[in-house]
Amino acid sequence: QKIVASAQEVAGMIQSIAAAAEEQSAASEQVSQGVDSIASVTRQASQGASQASAAVSDLSVKAEQLQALVSRFKLDTTGQDSLPATPPQQPIKTAA
């Protein structure tokens, strides 16, 4: 009877080990999925950073081009208009 009881105890331990192994496998799968999700988010963030960097570079070029265009204009710093004021034009009268 001691042998039967010991065999049953060993069988119970084997079942416990098998259940624990299943739980560990399921937990490992969840960890793997979590790591995959983190990797995906990291890739997306990297792509976003690359796109932002490209946009900043493009904006910098556009700003330099705009600066070159605006630098062609000269401002009158004397406080007076540089163009003479033109009187308002009278409407052209047509024969009715």
mmCIF file of N, CA, C and O in Angstrom:
data_model
loop_
_atom_site.group_PDB
_atom_site.id
_atom_site.type_symbol
_atom_site.label_atom_id
_atom_site.label_comp_id
_atom_site.label_asym_id
_atom_site.label_seq_id
_atom_site.Cartn_x
_atom_site.Cartn_y
_atom_site.Cartn_z
ATOM 1 N N GLN A 1 0.814 -1.188 0.000
ATOM 2 C CA GLN A 1 0.000 0.000 0.000
ATOM 3 C C GLN A 1 0.861 1.257 0.000
ATOM 4 O O GLN A 1 0.458 2.279 -0.537
ATOM 5 N N LYS A 2 2.022 1.137 0.632
ATOM 6 C CA LYS A 2 2.915 2.288 0.615
ATOM 7 C C LYS A 2 3.362 2.587 -0.809
ATOM 8 O O LYS A 2 3.488 3.736 -1.206
ATOM 9 N N ILE A 3 3.573 1.564 -1.590
ATOM 10 C CA ILE A 3 4.014 1.746 -2.970
ATOM 11 C C ILE A 3 2.922 2.437 -3.779
ATOM 12 O O ILE A 3 3.180 3.356 -4.558
ATOM 13 N N VAL A 4 1.678 2.005 -3.575
ATOM 14 C CA VAL A 4 0.550 2.609 -4.302
ATOM 15 C C VAL A 4 0.407 4.069 -3.903
ATOM 16 O O VAL A 4 0.228 4.950 -4.746
ATOM 17 N N ALA A 5 0.524 4.370 -2.630
ATOM 18 C CA ALA A 5 0.393 5.748 -2.155
ATOM 19 C C ALA A 5 1.531 6.602 -2.709
ATOM 20 O O ALA A 5 1.323 7.747 -3.140
ATOM 21 N N SER A 6 2.736 6.041 -2.713
ATOM 22 C CA SER A 6 3.879 6.781 -3.256
ATOM 23 C C SER A 6 3.710 7.009 -4.756
ATOM 24 O O SER A 6 4.019 8.086 -5.281
ATOM 25 N N ALA A 7 3.199 6.005 -5.467
ATOM 26 C CA ALA A 7 2.973 6.136 -6.906
ATOM 27 C C ALA A 7 1.935 7.209 -7.179
ATOM 28 O O ALA A 7 2.066 8.015 -8.119
ATOM 29 N N GLN A 8 0.892 7.240 -6.358
ATOM 30 C CA GLN A 8 -0.153 8.268 -6.537
ATOM 31 C C GLN A 8 0.413 9.661 -6.241
ATOM 32 O O GLN A 8 0.086 10.639 -6.911
ATOM 33 N N GLU A 9 1.267 9.719 -5.240
ATOM 34 C CA GLU A 9 1.884 11.008 -4.903
ATOM 35 C C GLU A 9 2.783 11.481 -6.039
ATOM 36 O O GLU A 9 2.754 12.654 -6.427
ATOM 37 N N VAL A 10 3.550 10.577 -6.614
ATOM 38 C CA VAL A 10 4.415 10.914 -7.744
ATOM 39 C C VAL A 10 3.567 11.340 -8.940
ATOM 40 O O VAL A 10 3.879 12.314 -9.636
ATOM 41 N N ALA A 11 2.465 10.640 -9.188
ATOM 42 C CA ALA A 11 1.570 10.987 -10.297
ATOM 43 C C ALA A 11 1.003 12.386 -10.093
ATOM 44 O O ALA A 11 0.902 13.184 -11.034
ATOM 45 N N GLY A 12 0.636 12.717 -8.858
ATOM 46 C CA GLY A 12 0.133 14.056 -8.547
ATOM 47 C C GLY A 12 1.184 15.116 -8.790
ATOM 48 O O GLY A 12 0.898 16.201 -9.313
ATOM 49 N N MET A 13 2.424 14.802 -8.401
ATOM 50 C CA MET A 13 3.515 15.748 -8.629
ATOM 51 C C MET A 13 3.755 15.955 -10.126
ATOM 52 O O MET A 13 3.984 17.080 -10.571
ATOM 53 N N ILE A 14 3.671 14.867 -10.879
ATOM 54 C CA ILE A 14 3.858 14.968 -12.336
ATOM 55 C C ILE A 14 2.764 15.832 -12.941
ATOM 56 O O ILE A 14 3.036 16.673 -13.806
ATOM 57 N N GLN A 15 1.536 15.670 -12.481
ATOM 58 C CA GLN A 15 0.425 16.505 -12.983
ATOM 59 C C GLN A 15 0.658 17.971 -12.620
ATOM 60 O O GLN A 15 0.391 18.871 -13.426
ATOM 61 N N SER A 16 1.123 18.206 -11.413
ATOM 62 C CA SER A 16 1.411 19.589 -10.990
ATOM 63 C C SER A 16 2.514 20.191 -11.860
ATOM 64 O O SER A 16 2.433 21.360 -12.265
ATOM 65 N N ILE A 17 3.553 19.383 -12.121
ATOM 66 C CA ILE A 17 4.647 19.867 -12.970
ATOM 67 C C ILE A 17 4.140 20.160 -14.376
ATOM 68 O O ILE A 17 4.483 21.183 -14.975
ATOM 69 N N ALA A 18 3.296 19.297 -14.908
ATOM 70 C CA ALA A 18 2.752 19.498 -16.254
ATOM 71 C C ALA A 18 1.895 20.762 -16.301
ATOM 72 O O ALA A 18 1.978 21.557 -17.253
ATOM 73 N N ALA A 19 1.063 20.979 -15.271
ATOM 74 C CA ALA A 19 0.220 22.190 -15.231
ATOM 75 C C ALA A 19 1.096 23.438 -15.138
ATOM 76 O O ALA A 19 0.839 24.450 -15.808
ATOM 77 N N ALA A 20 2.134 23.380 -14.320
ATOM 78 C CA ALA A 20 3.032 24.526 -14.179
ATOM 79 C C ALA A 20 3.762 24.799 -15.490
ATOM 80 O O ALA A 20 3.964 25.958 -15.869
ATOM 81 N N ALA A 21 4.154 23.745 -16.196
ATOM 82 C CA ALA A 21 4.824 23.912 -17.481
ATOM 83 C C ALA A 21 3.889 24.574 -18.494
ATOM 84 O O ALA A 21 4.318 25.432 -19.283
ATOM 85 N N GLU A 22 2.609 24.200 -18.485
ATOM 86 C CA GLU A 22 1.626 24.832 -19.378
ATOM 87 C C GLU A 22 1.472 26.308 -19.050
ATOM 88 O O GLU A 22 1.424 27.161 -19.944
ATOM 89 N N GLU A 23 1.377 26.613 -17.752
ATOM 90 C CA GLU A 23 1.244 28.013 -17.340
ATOM 91 C C GLU A 23 2.477 28.810 -17.753
ATOM 92 O O GLU A 23 2.372 29.948 -18.222
ATOM 93 N N GLN A 24 3.640 28.205 -17.587
ATOM 94 C CA GLN A 24 4.880 28.880 -17.964
ATOM 95 C C GLN A 24 4.931 29.116 -19.471
ATOM 96 O O GLN A 24 5.348 30.174 -19.931
ATOM 97 N N SER A 25 4.459 28.145 -20.230
ATOM 98 C CA SER A 25 4.435 28.289 -21.681
ATOM 99 C C SER A 25 3.495 29.420 -22.095
ATOM 100 O O SER A 25 3.828 30.232 -22.967
ATOM 101 N N ALA A 26 2.311 29.475 -21.459
ATOM 102 C CA ALA A 26 1.356 30.544 -21.767
ATOM 103 C C ALA A 26 1.937 31.906 -21.390
ATOM 104 O O ALA A 26 1.805 32.886 -22.140
ATOM 105 N N ALA A 27 2.602 31.987 -20.244
ATOM 106 C CA ALA A 27 3.207 33.247 -19.814
ATOM 107 C C ALA A 27 4.321 33.653 -20.764
ATOM 108 O O ALA A 27 4.461 34.836 -21.109
ATOM 109 N N SER A 28 5.101 32.683 -21.213
ATOM 110 C CA SER A 28 6.181 32.982 -22.169
ATOM 111 C C SER A 28 5.605 33.524 -23.474
ATOM 112 O O SER A 28 6.164 34.444 -24.071
ATOM 113 N N GLU A 29 4.490 32.968 -23.898
ATOM 114 C CA GLU A 29 3.832 33.450 -25.121
ATOM 115 C C GLU A 29 3.360 34.893 -24.946
ATOM 116 O O GLU A 29 3.505 35.725 -25.840
ATOM 117 N N GLN A 30 2.804 35.190 -23.770
ATOM 118 C CA GLN A 30 2.360 36.558 -23.510
ATOM 119 C C GLN A 30 3.542 37.527 -23.496
ATOM 120 O O GLN A 30 3.454 38.639 -24.021
ATOM 121 N N VAL A 31 4.638 37.110 -22.894
ATOM 122 C CA VAL A 31 5.833 37.953 -22.873
ATOM 123 C C VAL A 31 6.328 38.185 -24.297
ATOM 124 O O VAL A 31 6.680 39.300 -24.682
ATOM 125 N N SER A 32 6.315 37.130 -25.104
ATOM 126 C CA SER A 32 6.750 37.249 -26.490
ATOM 127 C C SER A 32 5.874 38.229 -27.258
ATOM 128 O O SER A 32 6.371 39.062 -28.029
ATOM 129 N N GLN A 33 4.570 38.142 -27.046
ATOM 130 C CA GLN A 33 3.649 39.073 -27.716
ATOM 131 C C GLN A 33 3.903 40.506 -27.247
ATOM 132 O O GLN A 33 3.850 41.451 -28.044
ATOM 133 N N GLY A 34 4.185 40.672 -25.963
ATOM 134 C CA GLY A 34 4.491 42.003 -25.438
ATOM 135 C C GLY A 34 5.751 42.577 -26.057
ATOM 136 O O GLY A 34 5.797 43.755 -26.426
ATOM 137 N N VAL A 35 6.773 41.740 -26.182
ATOM 138 C CA VAL A 35 8.024 42.190 -26.801
ATOM 139 C C VAL A 35 7.785 42.555 -28.260
ATOM 140 O O VAL A 35 8.310 43.563 -28.754
ATOM 141 N N ASP A 36 6.987 41.751 -28.965
ATOM 142 C CA ASP A 36 6.663 42.064 -30.362
ATOM 143 C C ASP A 36 5.934 43.406 -30.465
ATOM 144 O O ASP A 36 6.201 44.192 -31.371
ATOM 145 N N SER A 37 5.011 43.648 -29.525
ATOM 146 C CA SER A 37 4.280 44.922 -29.536
ATOM 147 C C SER A 37 5.228 46.090 -29.295
ATOM 148 O O SER A 37 5.127 47.133 -29.959
ATOM 149 N N ILE A 38 6.138 45.926 -28.356
ATOM 150 C CA ILE A 38 7.108 46.988 -28.069
ATOM 151 C C ILE A 38 7.984 47.243 -29.293
ATOM 152 O O ILE A 38 8.255 48.392 -29.652
ATOM 153 N N ALA A 39 8.405 46.167 -29.953
ATOM 154 C CA ALA A 39 9.232 46.318 -31.154
ATOM 155 C C ALA A 39 8.465 47.060 -32.243
ATOM 156 O O ALA A 39 9.022 47.918 -32.937
ATOM 157 N N SER A 40 7.188 46.745 -32.389
ATOM 158 C CA SER A 40 6.366 47.413 -33.404
ATOM 159 C C SER A 40 6.235 48.908 -33.097
ATOM 160 O O SER A 40 6.380 49.746 -33.987
ATOM 161 N N VAL A 41 5.961 49.230 -31.842
ATOM 162 C CA VAL A 41 5.832 50.636 -31.453
ATOM 163 C C VAL A 41 7.157 51.358 -31.645
ATOM 164 O O VAL A 41 7.198 52.508 -32.106
ATOM 165 N N THR A 42 8.258 50.689 -31.338
ATOM 166 C CA THR A 42 9.578 51.291 -31.524
ATOM 167 C C THR A 42 9.844 51.580 -33.000
ATOM 168 O O THR A 42 10.363 52.644 -33.350
ATOM 169 N N ARG A 43 9.471 50.633 -33.869
ATOM 170 C CA ARG A 43 9.645 50.855 -35.313
ATOM 171 C C ARG A 43 8.805 52.043 -35.773
ATOM 172 O O ARG A 43 9.265 52.878 -36.544
ATOM 173 N N GLN A 44 7.557 52.108 -35.303
ATOM 174 C CA GLN A 44 6.695 53.226 -35.693
ATOM 175 C C GLN A 44 7.259 54.554 -35.206
ATOM 176 O O GLN A 44 7.229 55.552 -35.931
ATOM 177 N N ALA A 45 7.774 54.570 -33.981
ATOM 178 C CA ALA A 45 8.356 55.803 -33.444
ATOM 179 C C ALA A 45 9.584 56.202 -34.253
ATOM 180 O O ALA A 45 9.792 57.383 -34.538
ATOM 181 N N SER A 46 10.370 55.219 -34.638
ATOM 182 C CA SER A 46 11.555 55.499 -35.451
ATOM 183 C C SER A 46 11.165 56.075 -36.804
ATOM 184 O O SER A 46 11.778 57.031 -37.287
ATOM 185 N N GLN A 47 10.137 55.499 -37.412
ATOM 186 C CA GLN A 47 9.669 56.024 -38.699
ATOM 187 C C GLN A 47 9.146 57.440 -38.540
ATOM 188 O O GLN A 47 9.393 58.301 -39.381
ATOM 189 N N GLY A 48 8.408 57.683 -37.450
ATOM 190 C CA GLY A 48 7.896 59.031 -37.192
ATOM 191 C C GLY A 48 9.023 60.025 -37.001
ATOM 192 O O GLY A 48 8.970 61.154 -37.507
ATOM 193 N N ALA A 49 10.060 59.607 -36.289
ATOM 194 C CA ALA A 49 11.202 60.498 -36.074
ATOM 195 C C ALA A 49 11.912 60.778 -37.397
ATOM 196 O O ALA A 49 12.335 61.911 -37.650
ATOM 197 N N SER A 50 12.025 59.760 -38.236
ATOM 198 C CA SER A 50 12.658 59.967 -39.546
ATOM 199 C C SER A 50 11.846 60.933 -40.402
ATOM 200 O O SER A 50 12.401 61.808 -41.066
ATOM 201 N N GLN A 51 10.524 60.767 -40.370
ATOM 202 C CA GLN A 51 9.665 61.667 -41.138
ATOM 203 C C GLN A 51 9.749 63.092 -40.598
ATOM 204 O O GLN A 51 9.795 64.059 -41.365
ATOM 205 N N ALA A 52 9.793 63.226 -39.282
ATOM 206 C CA ALA A 52 9.905 64.557 -38.683
ATOM 207 C C ALA A 52 11.239 65.197 -39.050
ATOM 208 O O ALA A 52 11.299 66.389 -39.362
ATOM 209 N N SER A 53 12.284 64.404 -39.042
ATOM 210 C CA SER A 53 13.607 64.927 -39.417
ATOM 211 C C SER A 53 13.612 65.398 -40.866
ATOM 212 O O SER A 53 14.154 66.461 -41.180
ATOM 213 N N ALA A 54 13.001 64.615 -41.747
ATOM 214 C CA ALA A 54 12.929 65.005 -43.157
ATOM 215 C C ALA A 54 12.108 66.286 -43.318
ATOM 216 O O ALA A 54 12.471 67.172 -44.098
ATOM 217 N N ALA A 55 11.019 66.395 -42.554
ATOM 218 C CA ALA A 55 10.186 67.597 -42.629
ATOM 219 C C ALA A 55 10.947 68.819 -42.132
ATOM 220 O O ALA A 55 10.864 69.902 -42.720
ATOM 221 N N VAL A 56 11.705 68.649 -41.062
ATOM 222 C CA VAL A 56 12.509 69.768 -40.535
ATOM 223 C C VAL A 56 13.553 70.194 -41.554
ATOM 224 O O VAL A 56 13.766 71.385 -41.784
ATOM 225 N N SER A 57 14.184 69.226 -42.191
ATOM 226 C CA SER A 57 15.198 69.539 -43.202
ATOM 227 C C SER A 57 14.563 70.284 -44.364
ATOM 228 O O SER A 57 15.099 71.287 -44.850
ATOM 229 N N ASP A 58 13.419 69.815 -44.831
ATOM 230 C CA ASP A 58 12.709 70.465 -45.930
ATOM 231 C C ASP A 58 12.287 71.878 -45.530
ATOM 232 O O ASP A 58 12.424 72.821 -46.312
ATOM 233 N N LEU A 59 11.790 72.014 -44.308
ATOM 234 C CA LEU A 59 11.369 73.332 -43.834
ATOM 235 C C LEU A 59 12.556 74.276 -43.742
ATOM 236 O O LEU A 59 12.441 75.460 -44.066
ATOM 237 N N SER A 60 13.696 73.764 -43.341
ATOM 238 C CA SER A 60 14.900 74.590 -43.269
ATOM 239 C C SER A 60 15.285 75.103 -44.652
ATOM 240 O O SER A 60 15.631 76.282 -44.817
ATOM 241 N N VAL A 61 15.219 74.237 -45.656
ATOM 242 C CA VAL A 61 15.532 74.646 -47.030
ATOM 243 C C VAL A 61 14.538 75.711 -47.492
ATOM 244 O O VAL A 61 14.917 76.729 -48.083
ATOM 245 N N LYS A 62 13.260 75.474 -47.211
ATOM 246 C CA LYS A 62 12.231 76.454 -47.605
ATOM 247 C C LYS A 62 12.459 77.791 -46.905
ATOM 248 O O LYS A 62 12.281 78.848 -47.515
ATOM 249 N N ALA A 63 12.849 77.758 -45.642
ATOM 250 C CA ALA A 63 13.105 78.997 -44.904
ATOM 251 C C ALA A 63 14.281 79.756 -45.519
ATOM 252 O O ALA A 63 14.243 80.984 -45.636
ATOM 253 N N GLU A 64 15.319 79.029 -45.916
ATOM 254 C CA GLU A 64 16.461 79.681 -46.562
ATOM 255 C C GLU A 64 16.045 80.298 -47.895
ATOM 256 O O GLU A 64 16.466 81.416 -48.229
ATOM 257 N N GLN A 65 15.220 79.586 -48.655
ATOM 258 C CA GLN A 65 14.744 80.126 -49.930
ATOM 259 C C GLN A 65 13.905 81.369 -49.702
ATOM 260 O O GLN A 65 14.032 82.358 -50.427
ATOM 261 N N LEU A 66 13.045 81.331 -48.704
ATOM 262 C CA LEU A 66 12.206 82.483 -48.400
ATOM 263 C C LEU A 66 13.067 83.665 -47.951
ATOM 264 O O LEU A 66 12.830 84.805 -48.371
ATOM 265 N N GLN A 67 14.072 83.389 -47.144
ATOM 266 C CA GLN A 67 14.975 84.448 -46.699
ATOM 267 C C GLN A 67 15.668 85.095 -47.893
ATOM 268 O O GLN A 67 15.808 86.317 -47.959
ATOM 269 N N ALA A 68 16.086 84.277 -48.863
ATOM 270 C CA ALA A 68 16.742 84.816 -50.059
ATOM 271 C C ALA A 68 15.776 85.690 -50.853
ATOM 272 O O ALA A 68 16.170 86.751 -51.361
ATOM 273 N N LEU A 69 14.528 85.272 -50.952
ATOM 274 C CA LEU A 69 13.544 86.075 -51.682
ATOM 275 C C LEU A 69 13.226 87.378 -50.950
ATOM 276 O O LEU A 69 13.161 88.443 -51.563
ATOM 277 N N VAL A 70 13.050 87.298 -49.656
ATOM 278 C CA VAL A 70 12.687 88.486 -48.879
ATOM 279 C C VAL A 70 13.844 89.475 -48.823
ATOM 280 O O VAL A 70 13.643 90.689 -48.774
ATOM 281 N N SER A 71 15.070 88.985 -48.869
ATOM 282 C CA SER A 71 16.231 89.884 -48.776
ATOM 283 C C SER A 71 16.334 90.802 -49.988
ATOM 284 O O SER A 71 17.053 91.796 -49.950
ATOM 285 N N ARG A 72 15.626 90.511 -51.042
ATOM 286 C CA ARG A 72 15.644 91.378 -52.225
ATOM 287 C C ARG A 72 14.901 92.685 -51.976
ATOM 288 O O ARG A 72 15.128 93.673 -52.652
ATOM 289 N N PHE A 73 13.978 92.667 -51.020
ATOM 290 C CA PHE A 73 13.198 93.862 -50.730
ATOM 291 C C PHE A 73 13.990 94.781 -49.813
ATOM 292 O O PHE A 73 14.665 94.327 -48.897
ATOM 293 N N LYS A 74 13.904 96.076 -50.093
ATOM 294 C CA LYS A 74 14.575 97.071 -49.267
ATOM 295 C C LYS A 74 13.502 97.864 -48.536
ATOM 296 O O LYS A 74 12.507 98.279 -49.124
ATOM 297 N N LEU A 75 13.720 98.078 -47.265
ATOM 298 C CA LEU A 75 12.770 98.848 -46.462
ATOM 299 C C LEU A 75 13.287 100.271 -46.287
ATOM 300 O O LEU A 75 14.487 100.496 -46.100
ATOM 301 N N ASP A 76 12.363 101.219 -46.338
ATOM 302 C CA ASP A 76 12.713 102.617 -46.109
ATOM 303 C C ASP A 76 12.764 102.829 -44.604
ATOM 304 O O ASP A 76 11.755 102.714 -43.912
ATOM 305 N N THR A 77 13.914 103.124 -44.094
ATOM 306 C CA THR A 77 14.064 103.301 -42.655
ATOM 307 C C THR A 77 13.965 104.752 -42.222
ATOM 308 O O THR A 77 14.139 105.065 -41.051
ATOM 309 N N THR A 78 13.671 105.667 -43.176
ATOM 310 C CA THR A 78 13.569 107.094 -42.829
ATOM 311 C C THR A 78 12.208 107.428 -42.263
ATOM 312 O O THR A 78 12.015 108.506 -41.720
ATOM 313 N N GLY A 79 11.278 106.564 -42.412
ATOM 314 C CA GLY A 79 9.941 106.840 -41.901
ATOM 315 C C GLY A 79 9.056 107.512 -42.928
ATOM 316 O O GLY A 79 7.924 107.851 -42.652
ATOM 317 N N GLN A 80 9.563 107.757 -44.114
ATOM 318 C CA GLN A 80 8.771 108.387 -45.171
ATOM 319 C C GLN A 80 8.509 107.361 -46.257
ATOM 320 O O GLN A 80 9.295 106.445 -46.465
ATOM 321 N N ASP A 81 7.414 107.576 -46.939
ATOM 322 C CA ASP A 81 7.105 106.675 -48.048
ATOM 323 C C ASP A 81 8.152 106.847 -49.139
ATOM 324 O O ASP A 81 8.555 107.958 -49.469
ATOM 325 N N SER A 82 8.574 105.746 -49.707
ATOM 326 C CA SER A 82 9.569 105.842 -50.769
ATOM 327 C C SER A 82 8.907 106.057 -52.119
ATOM 328 O O SER A 82 9.552 106.462 -53.059
ATOM 329 N N LEU A 83 7.621 105.825 -52.214
ATOM 330 C CA LEU A 83 6.901 106.058 -53.467
ATOM 331 C C LEU A 83 6.031 107.300 -53.299
ATOM 332 O O LEU A 83 5.411 107.484 -52.259
ATOM 333 N N PRO A 84 5.982 108.132 -54.320
ATOM 334 C CA PRO A 84 5.120 109.317 -54.196
ATOM 335 C C PRO A 84 3.656 108.898 -54.180
ATOM 336 O O PRO A 84 3.264 107.931 -54.826
ATOM 337 N N ALA A 85 2.894 109.637 -53.404
ATOM 338 C CA ALA A 85 1.464 109.347 -53.342
ATOM 339 C C ALA A 85 0.824 109.785 -54.650
ATOM 340 O O ALA A 85 1.109 110.855 -55.162
ATOM 341 N N THR A 86 -0.011 108.959 -55.195
ATOM 342 C CA THR A 86 -0.687 109.302 -56.440
ATOM 343 C C THR A 86 -2.109 109.700 -56.102
ATOM 344 O O THR A 86 -2.756 109.066 -55.265
ATOM 345 N N PRO A 87 -2.578 110.754 -56.749
ATOM 346 C CA PRO A 87 -3.956 111.174 -56.462
ATOM 347 C C PRO A 87 -4.924 110.119 -56.988
ATOM 348 O O PRO A 87 -4.629 109.397 -57.926
ATOM 349 N N PRO A 88 -6.062 110.025 -56.343
ATOM 350 C CA PRO A 88 -7.040 109.050 -56.813
ATOM 351 C C PRO A 88 -7.477 109.403 -58.226
ATOM 352 O O PRO A 88 -7.630 110.572 -58.566
ATOM 353 N N GLN A 89 -7.645 108.420 -59.046
ATOM 354 C CA GLN A 89 -8.057 108.668 -60.426
ATOM 355 C C GLN A 89 -9.547 108.912 -60.482
ATOM 356 O O GLN A 89 -10.311 108.280 -59.767
ATOM 357 N N GLN A 90 -9.887 109.856 -61.376
ATOM 358 C CA GLN A 90 -11.295 110.146 -61.582
ATOM 359 C C GLN A 90 -11.895 109.083 -62.492
ATOM 360 O O GLN A 90 -11.220 108.617 -63.419
ATOM 361 N N PRO A 91 -13.127 108.704 -62.272
ATOM 362 C CA PRO A 91 -13.727 107.720 -63.179
ATOM 363 C C PRO A 91 -13.848 108.299 -64.576
ATOM 364 O O PRO A 91 -14.047 109.501 -64.768
ATOM 365 N N ILE A 92 -13.680 107.471 -65.543
ATOM 366 C CA ILE A 92 -13.788 107.890 -66.939
ATOM 367 C C ILE A 92 -15.266 108.046 -67.267
ATOM 368 O O ILE A 92 -16.067 107.166 -67.039
ATOM 369 N N LYS A 93 -15.572 109.244 -67.821
ATOM 370 C CA LYS A 93 -16.970 109.509 -68.180
ATOM 371 C C LYS A 93 -17.186 109.071 -69.614
ATOM 372 O O LYS A 93 -16.388 109.364 -70.491
ATOM 373 N N THR A 94 -18.239 108.356 -69.811
ATOM 374 C CA THR A 94 -18.585 107.914 -71.168
ATOM 375 C C THR A 94 -19.853 108.601 -71.602
ATOM 376 O O THR A 94 -20.680 109.017 -70.788
ATOM 377 N N ALA A 95 -20.007 108.761 -72.919
ATOM 378 C CA ALA A 95 -21.210 109.385 -73.454
ATOM 379 C C ALA A 95 -22.378 108.450 -73.249
ATOM 380 O O ALA A 95 -22.300 107.269 -73.529
ATOM 381 N N ALA A 96 -23.451 109.031 -72.759
ATOM 382 C CA ALA A 96 -24.617 108.205 -72.484
ATOM 383 C C ALA A 96 -25.564 108.138 -73.616
ATOM 384 O O ALA A 96 -25.718 108.841 -74.498
#
